[in-house]
Amino acid sequence: MGDCRSAKTAVPLHPDSNSYIMAGNKKLSIIAFSGDFDKLTAVFTLGTGAAAVGYEVNIFFTFWGLDAIKQKQGRAFIGSNWLTKTFGFMMGGLAATPTSRFNFLGAGPKIFRYLMRKNNVATLEELVEAAKALGINLYACEMAMHVLGLKKEDFIPEVKDVLGVATFLNISEGGQTLFI
């Protein structure tokens, strides 16, 4: 098997790196499954960072990750029946996302937002706004929407489309894909 570094299209990640990527392959696709504050922060940090240096970025929000792109930022009874409305309320929205660890009865995200502002780091809400400004492609998972009783109108207008998995995989082809 040949060494990928000898290929004309392989370039180092940085000058001292032993890791290489394929040139011209500047596409990052992220599957946002988690609705946790820290994991959504990672989704939008990676996405905005990649978009800022010229990558095409696609983010596919599914199940709990859909909280990040809901119109209603707090808890709201969104859904097609009493059970999905209950889920919608319990899930909340971007403003109600818990942290994956050290949630401290809901104080965890407030603590992180304080620390982020204190250290001049973009908050989750600022990263979402940056993603919109950078033209990141935001997609909602059709199957998860059906299960949770959600409609496209429940999401921010920047959601480009509602997709199935096969369509997202086609969009993602030829780039790097992350699952968070």
XYZ file of C-alpha atoms in Angstrom:
180
model
C 0.000 0.000 0.000
C 1.374 3.446 -0.896
C 2.116 6.304 1.450
C -0.577 8.977 1.079
C 2.067 11.677 1.661
C 3.567 10.910 -1.729
C 0.315 11.725 -3.532
C 0.251 15.173 -5.117
C -3.062 15.969 -3.435
C -1.999 15.211 0.160
C -1.064 18.211 2.298
C 0.065 18.377 5.952
C -2.397 19.668 8.536
C 0.367 22.020 9.757
C 4.130 22.285 9.031
C 5.274 19.916 11.805
C 2.425 17.435 11.360
C 2.559 13.772 10.477
C -1.164 13.955 9.672
C -2.290 14.668 6.153
C -5.549 15.553 4.445
C -6.495 15.524 0.807
C -6.246 18.964 -0.798
C -9.467 20.265 -2.264
C -11.442 18.132 0.183
C -12.625 21.082 2.249
C -15.977 19.755 3.374
C -17.042 19.023 6.940
C -20.332 17.377 7.788
C -21.460 17.056 11.389
C -24.263 14.895 12.735
C -25.588 16.679 15.843
C -27.352 13.970 17.845
C -26.801 15.357 21.323
C -28.793 18.221 22.784
C -26.250 18.818 25.547
C -24.858 22.326 25.921
C -21.204 21.276 25.794
C -21.673 18.954 22.824
C -23.680 21.538 20.867
C -20.916 24.025 21.659
C -18.444 21.575 20.094
C -20.692 21.167 17.017
C -20.865 24.916 16.434
C -17.214 25.593 17.346
C -15.987 23.016 14.825
C -18.530 24.117 12.227
C -17.837 27.842 12.464
C -14.089 27.288 12.642
C -14.169 25.183 9.484
C -16.468 27.630 7.669
C -14.207 30.536 8.645
C -11.278 28.913 6.806
C -13.261 28.096 3.695
C -14.799 24.703 4.319
C -18.261 23.797 3.128
C -20.031 22.873 6.378
C -23.187 20.784 6.686
C -24.813 20.100 10.048
C -27.525 17.433 10.324
C -29.562 17.788 13.508
C -31.331 14.682 14.743
C -33.284 13.817 17.897
C -31.988 15.836 20.883
C -29.752 17.895 18.604
C -32.894 19.419 17.066
C -33.124 21.634 20.182
C -30.328 23.791 18.773
C -32.389 24.885 15.775
C -35.856 25.311 17.302
C -37.574 28.688 16.903
C -38.632 28.680 20.560
C -35.471 28.905 22.636
C -37.017 27.870 25.961
C -39.439 25.207 27.057
C -42.575 25.063 24.893
C -45.278 22.514 24.180
C -44.284 21.811 20.559
C -45.535 18.643 18.877
C -48.462 17.030 17.130
C -50.085 15.298 20.135
C -49.947 15.316 23.946
C -46.998 12.903 24.101
C -44.810 14.748 21.588
C -45.808 18.076 23.158
C -44.607 16.718 26.502
C -41.313 15.691 24.876
C -41.065 19.137 23.295
C -41.512 20.783 26.670
C -39.042 18.477 28.439
C -36.426 18.920 25.706
C -36.752 22.677 25.766
C -34.768 24.626 23.210
C -31.323 26.162 22.964
C -31.816 28.187 26.152
C -32.792 25.057 28.107
C -30.006 22.693 27.038
C -28.355 20.864 29.948
C -24.663 20.050 30.184
C -23.675 16.406 29.723
C -21.881 16.444 33.095
C -22.027 18.747 36.101
C -25.440 20.130 35.200
C -26.009 21.153 38.852
C -29.820 21.089 38.587
C -29.720 23.314 35.515
C -27.047 25.761 36.698
C -24.288 24.104 34.595
C -25.039 25.947 31.335
C -25.294 29.272 33.197
C -21.905 28.644 34.791
C -20.374 27.745 31.412
C -21.874 30.820 29.730
C -20.429 33.000 32.517
C -16.991 31.373 32.168
C -17.108 31.690 28.379
C -17.939 35.410 28.529
C -15.338 35.980 31.285
C -12.664 34.335 29.111
C -13.767 36.103 25.918
C -14.960 32.851 24.304
C -18.049 32.804 22.105
C -21.114 31.447 23.876
C -23.286 28.771 22.299
C -25.821 31.383 21.224
C -23.067 33.492 19.634
C -21.732 30.427 17.812
C -25.198 29.699 16.415
C -25.428 33.287 15.156
C -21.942 32.964 13.632
C -23.010 29.740 11.885
C -25.932 31.606 10.327
C -23.696 34.500 9.273
C -21.107 32.131 7.763
C -23.757 30.368 5.682
C -23.358 26.948 7.266
C -25.888 24.499 5.830
C -28.275 23.480 8.612
C -30.477 20.427 8.058
C -33.167 18.764 10.191
C -33.628 14.985 10.281
C -36.957 14.030 8.752
C -37.353 10.779 10.712
C -36.606 12.386 14.093
C -39.060 15.174 13.285
C -41.794 12.614 12.614
C -41.063 10.767 15.863
C -41.067 14.020 17.876
C -44.069 15.506 16.056
C -42.150 18.522 14.745
C -42.667 20.533 11.547
C -40.191 22.625 9.546
C -42.000 25.729 10.829
C -40.851 24.809 14.375
C -37.257 25.578 13.361
C -35.285 28.734 12.672
C -35.594 29.990 9.088
C -31.903 29.251 8.405
C -32.661 25.506 8.343
C -32.008 24.840 4.671
C -34.016 21.648 4.370
C -35.513 18.596 6.035
C -33.591 15.508 4.927
C -33.465 11.777 5.307
C -30.236 9.998 6.137
C -29.520 8.894 2.551
C -29.756 12.460 1.244
C -27.479 13.764 4.004
C -24.933 11.043 3.213
C -24.973 12.127 -0.443
C -24.400 15.752 0.595
C -21.574 14.649 2.923
C -19.803 12.505 0.350
C -16.201 13.449 -0.303
C -15.576 15.179 3.016
C -15.035 14.468 6.679
C -18.044 13.465 8.820
C -18.256 13.773 12.604
C -20.925 12.422 14.974
C -21.455 14.460 18.125
